[in-house]
mmCIF file of C-alpha atoms in Angstrom:
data_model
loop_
_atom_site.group_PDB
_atom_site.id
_atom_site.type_symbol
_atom_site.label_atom_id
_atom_site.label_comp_id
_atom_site.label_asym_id
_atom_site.label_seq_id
_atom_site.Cartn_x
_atom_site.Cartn_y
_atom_site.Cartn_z
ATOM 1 C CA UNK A 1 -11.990 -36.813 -6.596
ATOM 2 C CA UNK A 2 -9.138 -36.432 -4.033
ATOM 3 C CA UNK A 3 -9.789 -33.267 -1.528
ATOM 4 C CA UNK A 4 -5.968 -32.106 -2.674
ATOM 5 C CA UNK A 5 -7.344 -32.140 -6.605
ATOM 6 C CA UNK A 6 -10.480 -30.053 -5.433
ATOM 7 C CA UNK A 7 -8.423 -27.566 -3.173
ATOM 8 C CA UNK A 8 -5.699 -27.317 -6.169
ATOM 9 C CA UNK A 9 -5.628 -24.115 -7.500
ATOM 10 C CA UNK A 10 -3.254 -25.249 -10.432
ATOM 11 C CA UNK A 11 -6.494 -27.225 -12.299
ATOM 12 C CA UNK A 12 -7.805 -25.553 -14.923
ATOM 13 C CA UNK A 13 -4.922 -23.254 -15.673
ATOM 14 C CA UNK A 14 -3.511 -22.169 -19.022
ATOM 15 C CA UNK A 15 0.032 -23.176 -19.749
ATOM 16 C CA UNK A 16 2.856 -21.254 -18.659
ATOM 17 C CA UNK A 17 3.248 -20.095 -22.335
ATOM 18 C CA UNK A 18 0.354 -18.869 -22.839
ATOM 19 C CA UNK A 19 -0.109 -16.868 -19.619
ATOM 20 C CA UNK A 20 3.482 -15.693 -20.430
ATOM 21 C CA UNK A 21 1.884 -14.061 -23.514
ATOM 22 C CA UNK A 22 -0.979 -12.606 -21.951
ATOM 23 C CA UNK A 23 1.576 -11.096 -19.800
ATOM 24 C CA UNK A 24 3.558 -9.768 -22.435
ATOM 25 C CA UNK A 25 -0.013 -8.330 -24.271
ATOM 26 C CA UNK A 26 -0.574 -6.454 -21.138
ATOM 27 C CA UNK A 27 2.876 -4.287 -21.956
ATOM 28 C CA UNK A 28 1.104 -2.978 -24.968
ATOM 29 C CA UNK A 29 -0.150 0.643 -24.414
ATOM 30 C CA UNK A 30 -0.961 2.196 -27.683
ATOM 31 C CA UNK A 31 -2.408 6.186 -28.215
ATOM 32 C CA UNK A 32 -6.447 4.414 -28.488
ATOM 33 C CA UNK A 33 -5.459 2.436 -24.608
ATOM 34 C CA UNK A 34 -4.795 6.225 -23.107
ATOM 35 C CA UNK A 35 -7.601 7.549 -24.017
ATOM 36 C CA UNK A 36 -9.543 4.682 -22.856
ATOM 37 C CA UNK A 37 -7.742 5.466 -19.710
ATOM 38 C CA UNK A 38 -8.785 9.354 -19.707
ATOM 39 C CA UNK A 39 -12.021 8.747 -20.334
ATOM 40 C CA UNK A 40 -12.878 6.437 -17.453
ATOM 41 C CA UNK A 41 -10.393 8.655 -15.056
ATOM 42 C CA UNK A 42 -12.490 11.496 -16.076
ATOM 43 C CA UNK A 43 -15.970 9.275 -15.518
ATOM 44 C CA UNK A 44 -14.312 8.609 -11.944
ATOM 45 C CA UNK A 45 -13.501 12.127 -11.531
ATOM 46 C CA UNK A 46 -16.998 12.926 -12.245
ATOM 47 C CA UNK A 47 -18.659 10.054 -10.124
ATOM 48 C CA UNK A 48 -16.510 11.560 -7.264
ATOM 49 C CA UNK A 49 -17.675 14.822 -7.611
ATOM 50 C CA UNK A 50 -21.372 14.513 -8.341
ATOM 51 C CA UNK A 51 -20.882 11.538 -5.466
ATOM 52 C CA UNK A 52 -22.303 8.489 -7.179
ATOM 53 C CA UNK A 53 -20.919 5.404 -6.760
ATOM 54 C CA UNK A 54 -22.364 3.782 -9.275
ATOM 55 C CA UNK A 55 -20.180 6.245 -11.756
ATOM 56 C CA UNK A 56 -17.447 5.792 -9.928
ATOM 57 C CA UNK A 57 -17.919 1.702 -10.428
ATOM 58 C CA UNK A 58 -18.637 2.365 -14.356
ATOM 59 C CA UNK A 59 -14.898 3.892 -14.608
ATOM 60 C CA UNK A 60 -13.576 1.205 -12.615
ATOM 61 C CA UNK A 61 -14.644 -1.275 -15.169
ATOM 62 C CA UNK A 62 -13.601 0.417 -18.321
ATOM 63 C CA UNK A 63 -9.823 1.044 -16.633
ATOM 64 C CA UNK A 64 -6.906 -0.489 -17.796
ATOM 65 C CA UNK A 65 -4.940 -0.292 -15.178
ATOM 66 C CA UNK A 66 -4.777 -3.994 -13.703
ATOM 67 C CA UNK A 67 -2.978 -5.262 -16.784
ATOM 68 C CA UNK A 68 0.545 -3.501 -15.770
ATOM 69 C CA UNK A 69 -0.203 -4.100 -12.404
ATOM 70 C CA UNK A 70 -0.871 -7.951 -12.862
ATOM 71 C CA UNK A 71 2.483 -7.784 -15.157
ATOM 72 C CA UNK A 72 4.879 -6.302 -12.602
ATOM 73 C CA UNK A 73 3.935 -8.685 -9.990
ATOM 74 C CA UNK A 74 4.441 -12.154 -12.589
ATOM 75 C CA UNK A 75 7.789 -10.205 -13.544
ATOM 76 C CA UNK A 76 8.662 -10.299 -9.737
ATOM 77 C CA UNK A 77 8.068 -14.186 -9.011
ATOM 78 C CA UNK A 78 9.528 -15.109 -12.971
ATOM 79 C CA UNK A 79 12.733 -12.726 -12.313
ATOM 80 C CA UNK A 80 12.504 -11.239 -15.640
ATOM 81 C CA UNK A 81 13.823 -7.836 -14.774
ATOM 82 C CA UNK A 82 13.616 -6.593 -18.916
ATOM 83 C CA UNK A 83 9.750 -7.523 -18.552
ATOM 84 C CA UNK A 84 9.654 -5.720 -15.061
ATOM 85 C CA UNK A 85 11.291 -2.583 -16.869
ATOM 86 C CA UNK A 86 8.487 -2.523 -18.556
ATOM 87 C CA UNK A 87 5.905 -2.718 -16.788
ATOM 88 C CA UNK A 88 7.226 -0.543 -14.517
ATOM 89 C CA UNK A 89 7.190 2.257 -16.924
ATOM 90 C CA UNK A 90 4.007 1.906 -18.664
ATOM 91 C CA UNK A 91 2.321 1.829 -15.325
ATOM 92 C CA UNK A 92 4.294 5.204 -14.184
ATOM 93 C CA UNK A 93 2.990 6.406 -17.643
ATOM 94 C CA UNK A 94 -0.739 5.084 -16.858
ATOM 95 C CA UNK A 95 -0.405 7.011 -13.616
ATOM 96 C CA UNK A 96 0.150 10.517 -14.433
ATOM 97 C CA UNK A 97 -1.961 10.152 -17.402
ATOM 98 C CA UNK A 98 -4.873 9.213 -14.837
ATOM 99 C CA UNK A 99 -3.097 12.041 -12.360
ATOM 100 C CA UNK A 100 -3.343 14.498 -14.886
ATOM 101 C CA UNK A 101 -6.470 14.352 -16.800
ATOM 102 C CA UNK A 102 -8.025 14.163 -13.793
ATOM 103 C CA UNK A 103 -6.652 17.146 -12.168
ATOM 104 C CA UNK A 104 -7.599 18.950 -15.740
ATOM 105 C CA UNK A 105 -11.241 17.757 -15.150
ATOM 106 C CA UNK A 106 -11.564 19.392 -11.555
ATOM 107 C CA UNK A 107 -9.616 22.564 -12.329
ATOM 108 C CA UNK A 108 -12.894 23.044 -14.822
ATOM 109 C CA UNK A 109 -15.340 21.745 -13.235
ATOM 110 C CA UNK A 110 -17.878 24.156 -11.074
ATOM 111 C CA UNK A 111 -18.239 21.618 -8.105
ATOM 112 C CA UNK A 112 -15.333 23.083 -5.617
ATOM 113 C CA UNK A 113 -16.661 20.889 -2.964
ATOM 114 C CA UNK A 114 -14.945 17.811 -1.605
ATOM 115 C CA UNK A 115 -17.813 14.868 -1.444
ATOM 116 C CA UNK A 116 -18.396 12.164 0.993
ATOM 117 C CA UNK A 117 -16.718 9.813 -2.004
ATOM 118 C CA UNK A 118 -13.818 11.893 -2.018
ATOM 119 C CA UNK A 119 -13.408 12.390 1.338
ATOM 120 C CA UNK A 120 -13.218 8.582 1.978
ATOM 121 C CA UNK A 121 -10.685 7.988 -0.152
ATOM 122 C CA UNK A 122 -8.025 10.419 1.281
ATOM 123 C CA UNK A 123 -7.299 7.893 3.537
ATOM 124 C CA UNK A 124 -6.217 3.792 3.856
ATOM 125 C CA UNK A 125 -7.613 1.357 6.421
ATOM 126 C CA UNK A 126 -6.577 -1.651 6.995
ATOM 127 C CA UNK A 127 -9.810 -2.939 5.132
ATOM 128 C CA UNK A 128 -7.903 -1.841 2.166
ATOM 129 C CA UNK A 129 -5.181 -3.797 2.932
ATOM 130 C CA UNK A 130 -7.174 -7.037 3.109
ATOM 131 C CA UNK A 131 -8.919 -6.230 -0.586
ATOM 132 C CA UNK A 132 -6.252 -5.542 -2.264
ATOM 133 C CA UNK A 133 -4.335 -9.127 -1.302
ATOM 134 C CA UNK A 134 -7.183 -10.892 -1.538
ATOM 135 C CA UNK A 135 -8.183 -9.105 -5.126
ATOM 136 C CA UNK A 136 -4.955 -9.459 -6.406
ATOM 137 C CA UNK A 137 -4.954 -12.819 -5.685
ATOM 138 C CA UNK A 138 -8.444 -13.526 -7.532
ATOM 139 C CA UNK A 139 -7.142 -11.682 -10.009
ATOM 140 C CA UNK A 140 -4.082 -13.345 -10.789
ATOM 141 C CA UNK A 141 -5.365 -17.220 -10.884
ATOM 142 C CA UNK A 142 -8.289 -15.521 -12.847
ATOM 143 C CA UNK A 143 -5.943 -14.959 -15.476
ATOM 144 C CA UNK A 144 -3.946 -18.153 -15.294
ATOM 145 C CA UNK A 145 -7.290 -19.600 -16.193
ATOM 146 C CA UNK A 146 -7.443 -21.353 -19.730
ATOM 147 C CA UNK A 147 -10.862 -20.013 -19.710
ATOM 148 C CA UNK A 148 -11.356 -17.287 -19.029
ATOM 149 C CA UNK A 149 -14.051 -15.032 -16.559
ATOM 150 C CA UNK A 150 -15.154 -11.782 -14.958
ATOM 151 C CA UNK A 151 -12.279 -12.486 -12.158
ATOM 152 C CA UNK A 152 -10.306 -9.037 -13.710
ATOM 153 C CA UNK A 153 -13.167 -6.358 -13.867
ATOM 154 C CA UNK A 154 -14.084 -7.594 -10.295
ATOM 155 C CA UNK A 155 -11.063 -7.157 -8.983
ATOM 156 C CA UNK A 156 -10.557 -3.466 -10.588
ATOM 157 C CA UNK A 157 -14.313 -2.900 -8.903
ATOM 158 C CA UNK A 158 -12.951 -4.422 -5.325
ATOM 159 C CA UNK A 159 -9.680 -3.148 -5.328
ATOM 160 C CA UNK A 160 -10.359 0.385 -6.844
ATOM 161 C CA UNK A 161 -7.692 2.104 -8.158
ATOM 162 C CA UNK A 162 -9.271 4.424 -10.192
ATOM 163 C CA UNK A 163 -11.150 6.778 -7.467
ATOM 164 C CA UNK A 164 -7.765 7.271 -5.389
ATOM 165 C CA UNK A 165 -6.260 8.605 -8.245
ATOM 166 C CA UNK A 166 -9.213 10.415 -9.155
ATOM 167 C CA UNK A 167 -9.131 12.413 -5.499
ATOM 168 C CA UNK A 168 -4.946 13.149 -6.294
ATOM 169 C CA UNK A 169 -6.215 15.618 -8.994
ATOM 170 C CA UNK A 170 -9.136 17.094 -6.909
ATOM 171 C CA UNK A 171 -6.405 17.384 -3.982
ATOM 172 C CA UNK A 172 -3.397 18.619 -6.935
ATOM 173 C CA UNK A 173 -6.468 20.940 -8.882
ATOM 174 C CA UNK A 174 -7.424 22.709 -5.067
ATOM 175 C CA UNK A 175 -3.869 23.147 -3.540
ATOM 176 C CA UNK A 176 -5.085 20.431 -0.819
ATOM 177 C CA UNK A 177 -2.299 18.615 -0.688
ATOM 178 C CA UNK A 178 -3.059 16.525 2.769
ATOM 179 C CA UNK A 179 -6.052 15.158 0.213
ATOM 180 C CA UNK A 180 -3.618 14.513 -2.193
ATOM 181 C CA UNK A 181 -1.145 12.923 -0.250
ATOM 182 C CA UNK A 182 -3.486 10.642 1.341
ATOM 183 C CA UNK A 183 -5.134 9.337 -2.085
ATOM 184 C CA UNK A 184 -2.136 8.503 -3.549
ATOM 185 C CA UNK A 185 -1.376 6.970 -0.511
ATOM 186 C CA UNK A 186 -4.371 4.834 -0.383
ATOM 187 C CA UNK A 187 -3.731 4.096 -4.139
ATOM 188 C CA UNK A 188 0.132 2.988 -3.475
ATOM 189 C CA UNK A 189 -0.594 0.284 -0.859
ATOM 190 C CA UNK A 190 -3.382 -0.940 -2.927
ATOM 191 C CA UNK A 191 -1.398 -1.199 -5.985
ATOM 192 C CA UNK A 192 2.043 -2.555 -3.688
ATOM 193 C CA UNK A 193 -0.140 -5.371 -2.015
ATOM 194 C CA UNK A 194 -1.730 -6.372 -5.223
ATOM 195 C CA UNK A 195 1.832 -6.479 -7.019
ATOM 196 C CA UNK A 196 3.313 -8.035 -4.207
ATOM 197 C CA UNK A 197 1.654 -10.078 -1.975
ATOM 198 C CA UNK A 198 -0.658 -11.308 -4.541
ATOM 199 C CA UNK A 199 -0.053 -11.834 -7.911
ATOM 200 C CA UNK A 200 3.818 -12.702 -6.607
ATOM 201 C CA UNK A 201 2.717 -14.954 -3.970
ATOM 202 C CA UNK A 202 -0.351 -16.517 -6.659
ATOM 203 C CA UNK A 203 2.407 -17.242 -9.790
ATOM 204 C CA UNK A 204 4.152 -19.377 -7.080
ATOM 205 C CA UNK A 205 1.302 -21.053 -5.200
ATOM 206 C CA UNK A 206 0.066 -21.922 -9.201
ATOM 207 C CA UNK A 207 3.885 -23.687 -9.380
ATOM 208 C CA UNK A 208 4.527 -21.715 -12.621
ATOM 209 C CA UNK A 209 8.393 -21.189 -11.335
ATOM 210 C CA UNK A 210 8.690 -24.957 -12.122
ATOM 211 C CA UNK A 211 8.500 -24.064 -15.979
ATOM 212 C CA UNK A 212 11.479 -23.275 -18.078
ATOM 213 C CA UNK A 213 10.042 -20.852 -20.350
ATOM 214 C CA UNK A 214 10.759 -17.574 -21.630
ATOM 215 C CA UNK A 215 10.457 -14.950 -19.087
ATOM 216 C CA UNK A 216 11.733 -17.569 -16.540
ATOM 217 C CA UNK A 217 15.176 -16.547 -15.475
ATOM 218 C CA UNK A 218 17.829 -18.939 -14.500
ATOM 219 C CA UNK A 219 20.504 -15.848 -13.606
ATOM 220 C CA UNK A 220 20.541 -16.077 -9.612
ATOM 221 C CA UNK A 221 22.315 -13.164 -10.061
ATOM 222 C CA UNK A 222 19.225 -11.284 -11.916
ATOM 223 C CA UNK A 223 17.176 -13.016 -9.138
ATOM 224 C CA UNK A 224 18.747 -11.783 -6.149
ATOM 225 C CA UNK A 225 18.813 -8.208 -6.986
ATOM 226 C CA UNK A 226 14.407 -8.973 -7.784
ATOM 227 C CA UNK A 227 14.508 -10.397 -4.348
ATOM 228 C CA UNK A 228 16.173 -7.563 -2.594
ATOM 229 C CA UNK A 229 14.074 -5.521 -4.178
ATOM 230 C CA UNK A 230 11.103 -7.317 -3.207
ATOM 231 C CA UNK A 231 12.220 -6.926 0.207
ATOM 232 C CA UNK A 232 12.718 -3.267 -0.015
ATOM 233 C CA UNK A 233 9.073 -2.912 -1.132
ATOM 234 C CA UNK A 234 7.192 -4.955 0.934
ATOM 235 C CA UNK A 235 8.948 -4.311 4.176
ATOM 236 C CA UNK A 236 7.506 -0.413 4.800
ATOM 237 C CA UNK A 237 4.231 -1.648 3.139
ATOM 238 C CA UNK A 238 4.226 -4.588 6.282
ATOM 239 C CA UNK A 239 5.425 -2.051 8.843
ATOM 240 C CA UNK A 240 2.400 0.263 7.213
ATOM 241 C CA UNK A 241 -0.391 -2.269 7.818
ATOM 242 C CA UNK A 242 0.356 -3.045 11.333
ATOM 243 C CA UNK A 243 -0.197 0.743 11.903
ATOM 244 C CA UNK A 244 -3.404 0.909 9.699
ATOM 245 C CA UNK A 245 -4.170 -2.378 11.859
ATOM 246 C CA UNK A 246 -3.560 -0.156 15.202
ATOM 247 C CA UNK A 247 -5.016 3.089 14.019
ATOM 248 C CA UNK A 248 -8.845 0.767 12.909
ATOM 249 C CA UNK A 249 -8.995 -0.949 16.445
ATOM 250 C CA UNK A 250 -8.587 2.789 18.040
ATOM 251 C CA UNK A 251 -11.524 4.217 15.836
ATOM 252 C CA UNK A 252 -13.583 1.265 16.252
ATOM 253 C CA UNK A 253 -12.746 1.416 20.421
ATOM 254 C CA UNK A 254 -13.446 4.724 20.574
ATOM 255 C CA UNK A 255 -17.356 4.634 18.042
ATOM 256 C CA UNK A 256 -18.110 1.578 20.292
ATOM 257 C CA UNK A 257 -17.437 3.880 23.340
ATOM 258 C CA UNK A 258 -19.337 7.002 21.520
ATOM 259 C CA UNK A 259 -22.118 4.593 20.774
ATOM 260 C CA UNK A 260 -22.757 2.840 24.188
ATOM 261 C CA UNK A 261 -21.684 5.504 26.443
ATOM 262 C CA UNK A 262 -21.942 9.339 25.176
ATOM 263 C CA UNK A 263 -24.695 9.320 22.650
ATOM 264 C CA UNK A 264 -28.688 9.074 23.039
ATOM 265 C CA UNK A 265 -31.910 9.987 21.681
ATOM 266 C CA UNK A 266 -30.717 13.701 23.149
ATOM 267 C CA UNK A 267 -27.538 13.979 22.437
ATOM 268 C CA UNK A 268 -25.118 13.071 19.487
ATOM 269 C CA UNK A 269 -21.571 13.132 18.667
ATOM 270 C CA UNK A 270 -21.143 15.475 16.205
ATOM 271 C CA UNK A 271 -17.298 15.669 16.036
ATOM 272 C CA UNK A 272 -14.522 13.048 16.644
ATOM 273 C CA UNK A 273 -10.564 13.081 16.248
ATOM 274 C CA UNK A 274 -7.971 11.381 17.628
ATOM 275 C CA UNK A 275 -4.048 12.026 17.773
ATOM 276 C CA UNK A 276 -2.460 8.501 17.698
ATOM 277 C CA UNK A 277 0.691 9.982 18.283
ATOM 278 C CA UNK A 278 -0.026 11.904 21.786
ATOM 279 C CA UNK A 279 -3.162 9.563 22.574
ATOM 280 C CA UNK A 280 -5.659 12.536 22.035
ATOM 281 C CA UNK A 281 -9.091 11.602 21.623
ATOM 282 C CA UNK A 282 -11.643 15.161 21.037
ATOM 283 C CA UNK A 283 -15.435 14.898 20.587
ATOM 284 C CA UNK A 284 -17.550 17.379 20.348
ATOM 285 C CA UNK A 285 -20.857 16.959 21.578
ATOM 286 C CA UNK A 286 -24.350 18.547 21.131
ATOM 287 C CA UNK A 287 -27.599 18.007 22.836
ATOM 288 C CA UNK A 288 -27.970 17.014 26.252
ATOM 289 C CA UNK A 289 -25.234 17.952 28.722
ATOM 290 C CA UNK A 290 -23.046 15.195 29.987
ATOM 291 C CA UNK A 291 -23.437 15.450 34.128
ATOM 292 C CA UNK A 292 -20.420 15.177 36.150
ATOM 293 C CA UNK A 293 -21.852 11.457 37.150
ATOM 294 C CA UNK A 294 -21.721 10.887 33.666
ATOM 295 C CA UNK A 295 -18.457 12.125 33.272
ATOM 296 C CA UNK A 296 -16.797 9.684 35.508
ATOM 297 C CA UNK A 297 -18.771 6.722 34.530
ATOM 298 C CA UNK A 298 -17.501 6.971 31.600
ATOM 299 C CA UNK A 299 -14.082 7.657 32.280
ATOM 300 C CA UNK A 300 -14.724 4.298 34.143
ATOM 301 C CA UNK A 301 -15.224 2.096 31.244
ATOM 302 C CA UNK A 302 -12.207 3.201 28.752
ATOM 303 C CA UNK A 303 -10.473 0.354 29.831
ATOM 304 C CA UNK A 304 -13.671 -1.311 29.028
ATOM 305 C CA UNK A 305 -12.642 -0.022 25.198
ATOM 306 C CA UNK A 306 -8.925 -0.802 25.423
ATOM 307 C CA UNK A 307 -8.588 3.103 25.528
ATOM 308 C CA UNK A 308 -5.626 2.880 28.380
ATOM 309 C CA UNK A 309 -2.942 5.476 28.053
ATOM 310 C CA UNK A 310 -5.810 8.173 25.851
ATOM 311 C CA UNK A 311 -7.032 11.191 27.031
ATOM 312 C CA UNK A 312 -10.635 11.744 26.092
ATOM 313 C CA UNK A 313 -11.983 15.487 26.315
ATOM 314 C CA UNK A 314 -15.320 16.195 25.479
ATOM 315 C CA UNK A 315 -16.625 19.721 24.230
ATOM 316 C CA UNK A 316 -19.994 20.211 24.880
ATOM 317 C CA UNK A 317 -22.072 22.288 22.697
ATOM 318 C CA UNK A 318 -25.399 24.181 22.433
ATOM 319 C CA UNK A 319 -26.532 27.328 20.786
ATOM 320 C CA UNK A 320 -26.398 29.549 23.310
ATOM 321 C CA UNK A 321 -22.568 28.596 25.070
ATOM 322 C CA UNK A 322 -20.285 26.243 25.308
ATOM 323 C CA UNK A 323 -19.082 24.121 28.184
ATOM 324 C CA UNK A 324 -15.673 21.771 28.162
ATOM 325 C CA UNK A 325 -15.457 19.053 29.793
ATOM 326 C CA UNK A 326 -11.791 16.687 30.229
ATOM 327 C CA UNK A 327 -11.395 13.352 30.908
ATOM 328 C CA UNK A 328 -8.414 11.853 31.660
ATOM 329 C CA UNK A 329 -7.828 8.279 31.025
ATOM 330 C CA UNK A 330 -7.489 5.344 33.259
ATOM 331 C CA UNK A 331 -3.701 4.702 33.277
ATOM 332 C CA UNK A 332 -2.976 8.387 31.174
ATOM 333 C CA UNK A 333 0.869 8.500 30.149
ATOM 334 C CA UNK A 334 0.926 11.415 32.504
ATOM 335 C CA UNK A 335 0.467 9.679 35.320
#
């Protein structure tokens, strides 16, 4: 066997006709598919707020959500704009159907308190970024496969779409917007990178554009306006990752620098946030005082951290007062 046949991602694959249908299948969204889709919101919903993952997995795998998803993204590379209509639609329809049963579910329910699960999904990293292209990706020669696996409920388990929707209606149901905001943020560049880097970039790399079939376009007209369109889309969700990107290396500078140089066997970090915009960095400390020695040692080794241009201030805590303590960067902007 040649290397390029066992590196070819095009062997094994269904024919353009049928994966065209499955496709098309995936636009069907009848009254027994939404309540499929409100029941495992709601089993998210619940996962979240009880804060069990393994729930929270459970929903993921009953969700029909990748279908449209999967859909809009073979609509991009094929330039059939009716199909892209859509699929479009439904999954706007999916959405607030997941949006609002789940905000239904936490207005009742008698947990009020925002979990570790929900917490962490009020916010992207850059981690999500990567999961989401390389899921989408799985996903989409899973189903160009003539036989078929357990590529697409694997991919709704890596990718998961269903908890960041899930924490919209706990944020929408307790008037916390910011939480709210943030999910649906999380959810929206999981769903965009899927969509667009992947399954559009996967029909391609497969070489289905080479088949004249039916939701192949040969308008260049229809084509350019899906291409500007593409552009339009991917272009903030780029720009977006390179600040997720900058925003990670800064947490993960400034936990390596909490780690190594702040906390011991006596003393731990109990609170940490940083302003990326003014270079801000707070902690707030308990145990052990930090010594003026201390103090500048540390403000020694930020570069040490690639932590140039931050201000770091400390607040040290105990039960009986409280002592602050402000370091100032090597190379601080105010300089």
């Amino acid at each position: 066997m040649k290397l390029t046949d066992f590196l070819s991602i095009k062997k094994g694959s269904a024919s353009p006709q049928k994966v065209y249908a499955d496709m098309k299948a995936n636009l069907v969204f009848n009254t027994p598919e939404a309540f499929i889709l409100m029941c495992a919101i709601v089993i998210a919903s619940i996962g979240l707020n009880v804060g069990s993952t393994a729930v929270v997995i459970g929903a993921m795998l009953i969700s029909p959500l990748m279908g449209p998803i999967q859909t809009i993204g073979f609509s991009f590379a094929s330039g059939n704009k009716d199909m892209l209509k859509k699929a479009i639609k439904l999954f706007v329809i999916q959405v607030l159907i997941a949006i609002g049963s789940s905000t239904i579910y936490f207005l009742i329910s008698p947990l009020n308190q925002a979990t570790a699960e929900i917490i962490s999904r009020t916010s992207p990293t850059f981690w999500d970024v990567l999961i989401a292209i390389f899921g989408g990706l799985a996903g989409i020669i899973g189903v160009t496969r003539a036989e078929k696996s357990n590529v697409i409920p694997g991919v709704a388990i890596a990718t998961a779409l269903m908890p960041p929707l899930a924490t919209v209606g706990f944020g929408i149901a307790h008037f916390n917007f910011q939480y709210a905001i943030g999910a649906f943020y999380l959810f929206a560049i999981n769903a965009i990178f899927i969509i667009i880097i992947a399954s559009t970039v996967g029909v391609i790399l497969i070489g289905m554009r080479k088949f004249d079939i039916e939701s192949f376009t040969t308008d260049k007209r229809n084509r350019r306006q899906l291409q500007i369109a593409l552009l339009v889309i991917i272009i903030p969700s780029l720009i977006s990752s390179f600040t997720l990107i900058e925003s990670q290396v800064v947490n993960s500078n400034v936990s390596a620098l909490v780690m190594n140089q702040i906390e011991s066997d006596s003393r731990k970090v109990v609170s940490t946030e940083i302003d990326y915009d003014s270079k801000q960095v707070t902690l707030i400390v308990v145990g052990t005082y930090i010594t003026d020695h201390e103090l500048n040692s540390i403000k020694e080794t930020l570069t040490e951290y690639n932590l140039e241009g931050y201000d770091v201030k400390i607040i040290q805590s105990s039960v009986k007062d409280t002592i602050t303590s402000t370091i100032e960067a090597v190379g601080n902007k105010d300089e």
